[in-house]
Short mmCIF file of N, CA, C and O in Angstrom, two decimals:
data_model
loop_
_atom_site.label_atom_id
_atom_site.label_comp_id
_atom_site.label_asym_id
_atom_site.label_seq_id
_atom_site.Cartn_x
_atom_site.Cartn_y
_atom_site.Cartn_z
N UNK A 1118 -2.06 -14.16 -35.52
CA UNK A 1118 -2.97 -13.16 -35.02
C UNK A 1118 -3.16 -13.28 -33.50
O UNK A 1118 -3.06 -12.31 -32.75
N UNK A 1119 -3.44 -14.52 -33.09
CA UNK A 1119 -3.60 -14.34 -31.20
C UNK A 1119 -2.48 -14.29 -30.70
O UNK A 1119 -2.56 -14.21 -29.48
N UNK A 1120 -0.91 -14.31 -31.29
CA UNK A 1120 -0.01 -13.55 -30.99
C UNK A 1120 -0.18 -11.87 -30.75
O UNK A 1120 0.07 -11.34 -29.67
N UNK A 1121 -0.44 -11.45 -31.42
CA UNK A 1121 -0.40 -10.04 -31.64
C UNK A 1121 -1.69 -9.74 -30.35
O UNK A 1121 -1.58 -9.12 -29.29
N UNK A 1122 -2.41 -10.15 -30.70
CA UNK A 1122 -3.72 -10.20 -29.27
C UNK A 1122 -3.10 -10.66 -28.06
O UNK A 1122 -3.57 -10.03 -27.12
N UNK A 1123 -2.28 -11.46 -27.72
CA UNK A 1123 -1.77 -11.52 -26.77
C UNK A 1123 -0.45 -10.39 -26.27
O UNK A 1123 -0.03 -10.09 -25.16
N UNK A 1124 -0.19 -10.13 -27.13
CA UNK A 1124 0.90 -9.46 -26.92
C UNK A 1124 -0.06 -7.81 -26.32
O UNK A 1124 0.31 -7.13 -25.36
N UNK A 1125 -1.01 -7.57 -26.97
CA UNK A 1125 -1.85 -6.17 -26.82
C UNK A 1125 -2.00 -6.34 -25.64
O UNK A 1125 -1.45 -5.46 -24.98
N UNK A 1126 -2.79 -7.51 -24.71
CA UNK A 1126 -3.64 -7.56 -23.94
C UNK A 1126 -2.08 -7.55 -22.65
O UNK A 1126 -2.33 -7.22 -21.49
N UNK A 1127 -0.82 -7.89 -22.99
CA UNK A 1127 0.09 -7.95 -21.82
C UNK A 1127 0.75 -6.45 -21.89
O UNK A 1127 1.54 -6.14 -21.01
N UNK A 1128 0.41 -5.51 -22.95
CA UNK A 1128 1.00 -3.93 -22.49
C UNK A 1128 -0.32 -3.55 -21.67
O UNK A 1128 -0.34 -2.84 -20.66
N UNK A 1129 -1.48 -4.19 -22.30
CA UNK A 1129 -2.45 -3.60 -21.30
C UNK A 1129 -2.61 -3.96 -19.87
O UNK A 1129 -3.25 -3.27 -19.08
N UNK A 1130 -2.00 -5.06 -19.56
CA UNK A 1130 -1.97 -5.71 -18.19
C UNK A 1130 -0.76 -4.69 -17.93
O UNK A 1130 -1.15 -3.75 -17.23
N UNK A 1131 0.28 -4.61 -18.21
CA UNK A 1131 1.58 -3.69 -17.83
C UNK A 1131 0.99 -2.52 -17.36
O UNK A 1131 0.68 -2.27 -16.20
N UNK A 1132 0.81 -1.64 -18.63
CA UNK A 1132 0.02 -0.45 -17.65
C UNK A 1132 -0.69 -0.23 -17.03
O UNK A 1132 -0.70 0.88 -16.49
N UNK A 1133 -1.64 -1.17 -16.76
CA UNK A 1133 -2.57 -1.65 -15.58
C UNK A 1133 -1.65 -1.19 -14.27
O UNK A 1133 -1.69 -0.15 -13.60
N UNK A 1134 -0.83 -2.37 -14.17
CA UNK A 1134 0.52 -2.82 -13.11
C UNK A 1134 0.89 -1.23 -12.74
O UNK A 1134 0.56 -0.77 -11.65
N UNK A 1135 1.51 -0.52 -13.63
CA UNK A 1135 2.14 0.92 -13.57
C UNK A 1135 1.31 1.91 -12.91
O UNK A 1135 1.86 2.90 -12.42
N UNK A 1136 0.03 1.77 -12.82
CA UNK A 1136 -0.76 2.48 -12.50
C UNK A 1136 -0.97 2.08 -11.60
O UNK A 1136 -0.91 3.07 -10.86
N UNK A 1137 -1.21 1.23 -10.98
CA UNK A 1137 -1.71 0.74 -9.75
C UNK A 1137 -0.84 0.58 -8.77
O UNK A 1137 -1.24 0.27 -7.65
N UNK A 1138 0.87 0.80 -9.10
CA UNK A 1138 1.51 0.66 -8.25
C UNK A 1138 2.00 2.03 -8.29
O UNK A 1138 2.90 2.25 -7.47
N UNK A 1139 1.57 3.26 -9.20
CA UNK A 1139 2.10 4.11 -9.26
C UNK A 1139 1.06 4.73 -7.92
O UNK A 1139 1.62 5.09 -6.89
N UNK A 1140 -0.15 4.79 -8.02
CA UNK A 1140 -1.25 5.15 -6.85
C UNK A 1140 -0.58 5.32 -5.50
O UNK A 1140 -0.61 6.32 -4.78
N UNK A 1141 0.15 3.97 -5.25
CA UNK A 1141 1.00 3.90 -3.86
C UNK A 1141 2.06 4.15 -3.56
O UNK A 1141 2.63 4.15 -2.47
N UNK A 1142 2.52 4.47 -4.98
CA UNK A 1142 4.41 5.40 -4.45
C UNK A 1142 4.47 6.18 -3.34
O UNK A 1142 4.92 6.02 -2.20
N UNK A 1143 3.54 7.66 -4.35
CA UNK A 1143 3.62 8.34 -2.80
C UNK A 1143 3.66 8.04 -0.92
O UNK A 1143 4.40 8.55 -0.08
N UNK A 1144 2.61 7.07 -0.74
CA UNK A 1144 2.63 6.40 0.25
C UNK A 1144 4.21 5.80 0.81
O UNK A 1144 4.82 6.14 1.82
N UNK A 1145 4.63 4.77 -0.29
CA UNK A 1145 5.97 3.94 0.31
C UNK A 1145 7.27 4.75 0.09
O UNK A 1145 8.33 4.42 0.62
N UNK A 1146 7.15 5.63 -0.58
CA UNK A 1146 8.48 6.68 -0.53
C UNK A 1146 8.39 7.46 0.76
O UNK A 1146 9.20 7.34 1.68
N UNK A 1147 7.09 8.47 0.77
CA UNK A 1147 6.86 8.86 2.16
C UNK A 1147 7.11 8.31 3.29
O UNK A 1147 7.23 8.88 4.38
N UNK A 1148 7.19 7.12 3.05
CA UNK A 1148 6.96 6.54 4.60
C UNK A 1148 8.19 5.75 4.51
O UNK A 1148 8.66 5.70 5.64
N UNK A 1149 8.88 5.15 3.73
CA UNK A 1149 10.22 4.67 3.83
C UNK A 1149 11.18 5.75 3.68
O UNK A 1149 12.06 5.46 4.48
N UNK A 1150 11.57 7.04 2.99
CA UNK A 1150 12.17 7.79 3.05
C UNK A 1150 12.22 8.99 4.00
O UNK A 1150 13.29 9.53 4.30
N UNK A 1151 11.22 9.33 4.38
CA UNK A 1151 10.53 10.43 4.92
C UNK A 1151 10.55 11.32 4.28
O UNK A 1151 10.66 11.09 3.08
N UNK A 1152 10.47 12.86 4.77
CA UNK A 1152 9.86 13.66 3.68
C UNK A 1152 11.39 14.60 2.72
O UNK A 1152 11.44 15.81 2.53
N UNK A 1153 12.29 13.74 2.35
CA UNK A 1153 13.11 14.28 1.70
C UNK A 1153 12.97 14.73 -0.14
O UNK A 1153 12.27 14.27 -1.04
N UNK A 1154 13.99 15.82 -0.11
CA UNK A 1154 13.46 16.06 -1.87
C UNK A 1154 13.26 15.45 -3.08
O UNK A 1154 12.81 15.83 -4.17
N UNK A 1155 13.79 14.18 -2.53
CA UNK A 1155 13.85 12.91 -3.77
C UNK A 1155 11.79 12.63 -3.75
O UNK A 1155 10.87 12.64 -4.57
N UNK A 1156 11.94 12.45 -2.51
CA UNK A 1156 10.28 11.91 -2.63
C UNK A 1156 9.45 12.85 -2.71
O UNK A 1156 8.38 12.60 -3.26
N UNK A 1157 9.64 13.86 -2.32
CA UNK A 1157 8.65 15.21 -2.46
C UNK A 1157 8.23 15.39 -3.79
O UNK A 1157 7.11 15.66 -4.21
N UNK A 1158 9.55 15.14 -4.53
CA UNK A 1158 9.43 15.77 -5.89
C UNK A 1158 8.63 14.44 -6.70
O UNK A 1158 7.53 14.75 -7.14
N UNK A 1159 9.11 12.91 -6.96
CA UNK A 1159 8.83 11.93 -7.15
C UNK A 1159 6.94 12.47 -7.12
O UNK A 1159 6.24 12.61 -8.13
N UNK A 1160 6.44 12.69 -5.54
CA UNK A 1160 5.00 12.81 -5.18
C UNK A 1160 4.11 13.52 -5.85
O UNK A 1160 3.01 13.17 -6.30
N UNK A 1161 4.90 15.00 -5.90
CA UNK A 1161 4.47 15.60 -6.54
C UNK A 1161 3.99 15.67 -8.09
O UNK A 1161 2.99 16.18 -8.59
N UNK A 1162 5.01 15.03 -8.63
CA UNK A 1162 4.79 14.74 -10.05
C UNK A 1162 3.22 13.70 -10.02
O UNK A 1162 2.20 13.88 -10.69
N UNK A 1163 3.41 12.88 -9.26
CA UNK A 1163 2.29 11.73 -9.36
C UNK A 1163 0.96 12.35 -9.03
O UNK A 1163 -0.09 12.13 -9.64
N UNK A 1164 1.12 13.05 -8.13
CA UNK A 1164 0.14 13.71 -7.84
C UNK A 1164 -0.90 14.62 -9.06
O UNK A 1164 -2.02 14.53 -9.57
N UNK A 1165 0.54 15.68 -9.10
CA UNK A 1165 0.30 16.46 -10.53
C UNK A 1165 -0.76 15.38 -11.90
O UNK A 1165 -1.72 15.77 -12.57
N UNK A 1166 -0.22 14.27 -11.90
CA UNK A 1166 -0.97 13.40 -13.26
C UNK A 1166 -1.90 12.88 -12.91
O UNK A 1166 -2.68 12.68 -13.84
N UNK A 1167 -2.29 12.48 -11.83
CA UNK A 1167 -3.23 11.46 -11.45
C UNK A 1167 -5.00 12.53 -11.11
O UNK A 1167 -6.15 12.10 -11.19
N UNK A 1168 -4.50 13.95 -10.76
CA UNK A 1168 -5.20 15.13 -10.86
C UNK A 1168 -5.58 15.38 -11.90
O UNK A 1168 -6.24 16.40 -11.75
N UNK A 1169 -5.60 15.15 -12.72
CA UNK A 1169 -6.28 15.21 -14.53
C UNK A 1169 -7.20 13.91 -14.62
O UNK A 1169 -7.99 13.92 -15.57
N UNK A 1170 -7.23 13.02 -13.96
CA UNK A 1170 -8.17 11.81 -13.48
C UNK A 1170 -8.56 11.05 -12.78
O UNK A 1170 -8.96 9.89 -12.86
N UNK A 1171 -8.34 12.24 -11.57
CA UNK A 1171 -9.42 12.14 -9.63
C UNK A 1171 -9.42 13.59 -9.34
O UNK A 1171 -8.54 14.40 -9.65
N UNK A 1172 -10.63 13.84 -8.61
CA UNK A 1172 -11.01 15.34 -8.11
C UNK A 1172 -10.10 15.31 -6.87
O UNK A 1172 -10.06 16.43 -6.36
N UNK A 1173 -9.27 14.27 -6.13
CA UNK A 1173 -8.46 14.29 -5.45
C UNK A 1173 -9.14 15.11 -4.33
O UNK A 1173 -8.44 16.01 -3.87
N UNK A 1174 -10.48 14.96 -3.76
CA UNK A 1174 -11.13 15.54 -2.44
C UNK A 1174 -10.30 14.80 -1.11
O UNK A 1174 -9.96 13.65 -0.85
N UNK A 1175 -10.18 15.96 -0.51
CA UNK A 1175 -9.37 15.10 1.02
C UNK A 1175 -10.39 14.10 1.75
O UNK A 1175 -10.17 13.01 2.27
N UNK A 1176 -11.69 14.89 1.58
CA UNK A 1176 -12.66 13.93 2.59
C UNK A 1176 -12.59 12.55 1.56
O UNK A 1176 -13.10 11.65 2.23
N UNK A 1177 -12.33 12.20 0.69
CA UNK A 1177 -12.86 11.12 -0.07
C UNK A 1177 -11.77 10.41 -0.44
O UNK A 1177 -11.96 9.46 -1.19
N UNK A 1178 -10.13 10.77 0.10
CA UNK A 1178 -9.06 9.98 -0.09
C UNK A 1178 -8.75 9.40 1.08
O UNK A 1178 -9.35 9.69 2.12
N UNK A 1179 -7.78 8.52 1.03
CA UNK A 1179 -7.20 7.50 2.01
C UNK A 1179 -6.35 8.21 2.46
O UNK A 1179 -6.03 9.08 1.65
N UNK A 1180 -5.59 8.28 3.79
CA UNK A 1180 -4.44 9.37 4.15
C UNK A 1180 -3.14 8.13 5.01
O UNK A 1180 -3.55 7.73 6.10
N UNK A 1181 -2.50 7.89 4.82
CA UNK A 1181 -1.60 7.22 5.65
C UNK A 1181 0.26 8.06 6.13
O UNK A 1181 1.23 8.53 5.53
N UNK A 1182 -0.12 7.83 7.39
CA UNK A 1182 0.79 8.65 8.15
C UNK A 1182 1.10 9.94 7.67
O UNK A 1182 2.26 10.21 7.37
N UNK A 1183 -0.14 11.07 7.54
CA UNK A 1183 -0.11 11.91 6.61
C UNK A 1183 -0.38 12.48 6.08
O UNK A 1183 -0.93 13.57 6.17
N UNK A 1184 0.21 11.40 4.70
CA UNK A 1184 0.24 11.38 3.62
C UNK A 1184 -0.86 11.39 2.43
O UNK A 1184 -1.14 10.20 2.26
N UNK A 1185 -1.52 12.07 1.66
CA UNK A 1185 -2.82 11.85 1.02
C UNK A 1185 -2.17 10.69 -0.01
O UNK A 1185 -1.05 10.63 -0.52
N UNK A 1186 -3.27 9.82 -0.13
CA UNK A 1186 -3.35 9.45 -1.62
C UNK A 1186 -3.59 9.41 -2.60
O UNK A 1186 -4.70 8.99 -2.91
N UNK A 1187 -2.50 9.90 -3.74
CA UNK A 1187 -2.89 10.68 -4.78
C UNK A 1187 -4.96 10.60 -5.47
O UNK A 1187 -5.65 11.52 -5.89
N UNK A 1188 -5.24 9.36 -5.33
CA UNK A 1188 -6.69 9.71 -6.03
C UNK A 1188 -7.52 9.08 -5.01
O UNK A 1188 -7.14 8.51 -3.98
N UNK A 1189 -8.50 9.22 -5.38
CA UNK A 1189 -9.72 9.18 -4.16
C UNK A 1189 -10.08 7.34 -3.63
O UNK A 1189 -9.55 6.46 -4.31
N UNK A 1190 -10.51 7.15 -3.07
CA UNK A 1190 -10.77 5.91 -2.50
C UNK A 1190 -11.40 5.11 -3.53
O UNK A 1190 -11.08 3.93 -3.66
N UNK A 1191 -12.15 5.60 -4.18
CA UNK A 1191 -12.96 4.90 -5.20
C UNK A 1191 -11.83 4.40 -6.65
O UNK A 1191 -11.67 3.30 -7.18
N UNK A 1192 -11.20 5.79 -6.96
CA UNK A 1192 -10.37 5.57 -7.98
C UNK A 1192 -9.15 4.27 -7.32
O UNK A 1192 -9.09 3.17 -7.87
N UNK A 1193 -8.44 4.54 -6.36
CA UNK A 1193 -7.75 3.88 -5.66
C UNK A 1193 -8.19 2.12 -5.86
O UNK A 1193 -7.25 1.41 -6.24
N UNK A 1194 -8.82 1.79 -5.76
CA UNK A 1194 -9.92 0.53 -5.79
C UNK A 1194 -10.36 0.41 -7.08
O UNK A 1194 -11.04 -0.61 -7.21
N UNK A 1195 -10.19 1.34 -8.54
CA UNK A 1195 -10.52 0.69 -9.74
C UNK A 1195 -9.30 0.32 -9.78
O UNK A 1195 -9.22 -0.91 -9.83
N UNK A 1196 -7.97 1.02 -9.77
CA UNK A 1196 -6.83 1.19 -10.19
C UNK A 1196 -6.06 -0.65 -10.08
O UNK A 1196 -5.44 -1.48 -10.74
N UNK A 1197 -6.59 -0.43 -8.92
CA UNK A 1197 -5.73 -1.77 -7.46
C UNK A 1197 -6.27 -2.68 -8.40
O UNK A 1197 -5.55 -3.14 -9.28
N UNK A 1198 -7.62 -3.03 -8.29
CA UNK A 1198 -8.48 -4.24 -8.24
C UNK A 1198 -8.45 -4.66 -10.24
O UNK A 1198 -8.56 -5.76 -10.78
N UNK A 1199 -8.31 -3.69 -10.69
CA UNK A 1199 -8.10 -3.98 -11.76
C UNK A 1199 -6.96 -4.54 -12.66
O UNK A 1199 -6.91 -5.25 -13.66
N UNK A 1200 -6.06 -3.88 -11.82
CA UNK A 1200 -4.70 -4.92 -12.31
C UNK A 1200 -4.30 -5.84 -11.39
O UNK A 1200 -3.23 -6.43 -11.31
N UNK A 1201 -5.48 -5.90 -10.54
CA UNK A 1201 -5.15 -7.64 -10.04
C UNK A 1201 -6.17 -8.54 -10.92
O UNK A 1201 -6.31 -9.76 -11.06
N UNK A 1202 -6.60 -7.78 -11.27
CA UNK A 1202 -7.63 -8.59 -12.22
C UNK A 1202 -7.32 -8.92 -13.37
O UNK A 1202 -7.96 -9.81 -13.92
N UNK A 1203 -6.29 -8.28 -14.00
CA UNK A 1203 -5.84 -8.62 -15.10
C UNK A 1203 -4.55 -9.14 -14.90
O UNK A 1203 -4.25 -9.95 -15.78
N UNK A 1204 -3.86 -9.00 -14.22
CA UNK A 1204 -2.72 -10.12 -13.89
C UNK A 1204 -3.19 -11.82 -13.25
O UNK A 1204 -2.51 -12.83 -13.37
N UNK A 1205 -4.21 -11.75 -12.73
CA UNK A 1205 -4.92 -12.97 -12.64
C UNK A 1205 -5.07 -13.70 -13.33
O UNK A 1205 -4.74 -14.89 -13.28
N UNK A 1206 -6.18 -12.52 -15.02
CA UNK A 1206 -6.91 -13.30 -16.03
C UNK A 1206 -5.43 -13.60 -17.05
O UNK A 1206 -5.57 -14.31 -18.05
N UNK A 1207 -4.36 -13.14 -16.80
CA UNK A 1207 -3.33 -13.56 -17.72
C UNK A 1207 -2.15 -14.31 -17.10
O UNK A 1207 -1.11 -14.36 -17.77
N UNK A 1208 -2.18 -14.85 -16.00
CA UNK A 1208 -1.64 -16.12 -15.43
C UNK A 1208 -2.22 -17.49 -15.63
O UNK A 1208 -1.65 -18.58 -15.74
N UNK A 1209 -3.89 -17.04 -15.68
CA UNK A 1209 -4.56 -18.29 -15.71
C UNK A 1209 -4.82 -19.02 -17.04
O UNK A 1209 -5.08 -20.20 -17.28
N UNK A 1210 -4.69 -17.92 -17.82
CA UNK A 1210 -4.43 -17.78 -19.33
C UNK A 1210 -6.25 -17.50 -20.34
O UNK A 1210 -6.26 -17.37 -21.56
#
């Protein structure tokens, strides 16, 4: 059984991870690629999903060279801090 509990709690750390690094794609494609159709489109999609869960206000997002970030400063900071938080609590065991 704390197999199976462990195993739950590391897809939940995973998608944690996915999410939190998905937040900053837009950012490192933008800014390592520049604004070509690979990343436009990539952005857009992220954008598109992450808009079903942030009001995505300009005054209330982070902008780098730019670039908005897909969800708002606040969401940005559950997203981050949370899957460092759970990659923490499952290193340390």
């Amino acid at each position: 059984m704390a197999n199976v509990r462990m195993l739950i709690f590391d897809v939940i750390v995973l998608a944690y991870v996915i999410i939190g690094v998905a937040t900053f794609t837009p950012w490192i494609l933008l800014s390592a690629m520049g604004p070509t159709s690979f990343a436009i489109t990539v952005s857009d999609n992220i954008y598109h999903f992450f808009s079903l869960f942030c009001h995505q206000l300009p005054w209330r997002s982070l902008f780098f060279d730019g670039a908005q970030l897909p969800v708002c400063s606040r969401c940005a900071s559950i997203y981050a801090f949370t899957a460092l938080g759970l990659v923490f609590f499952r290193l340390k065991g």
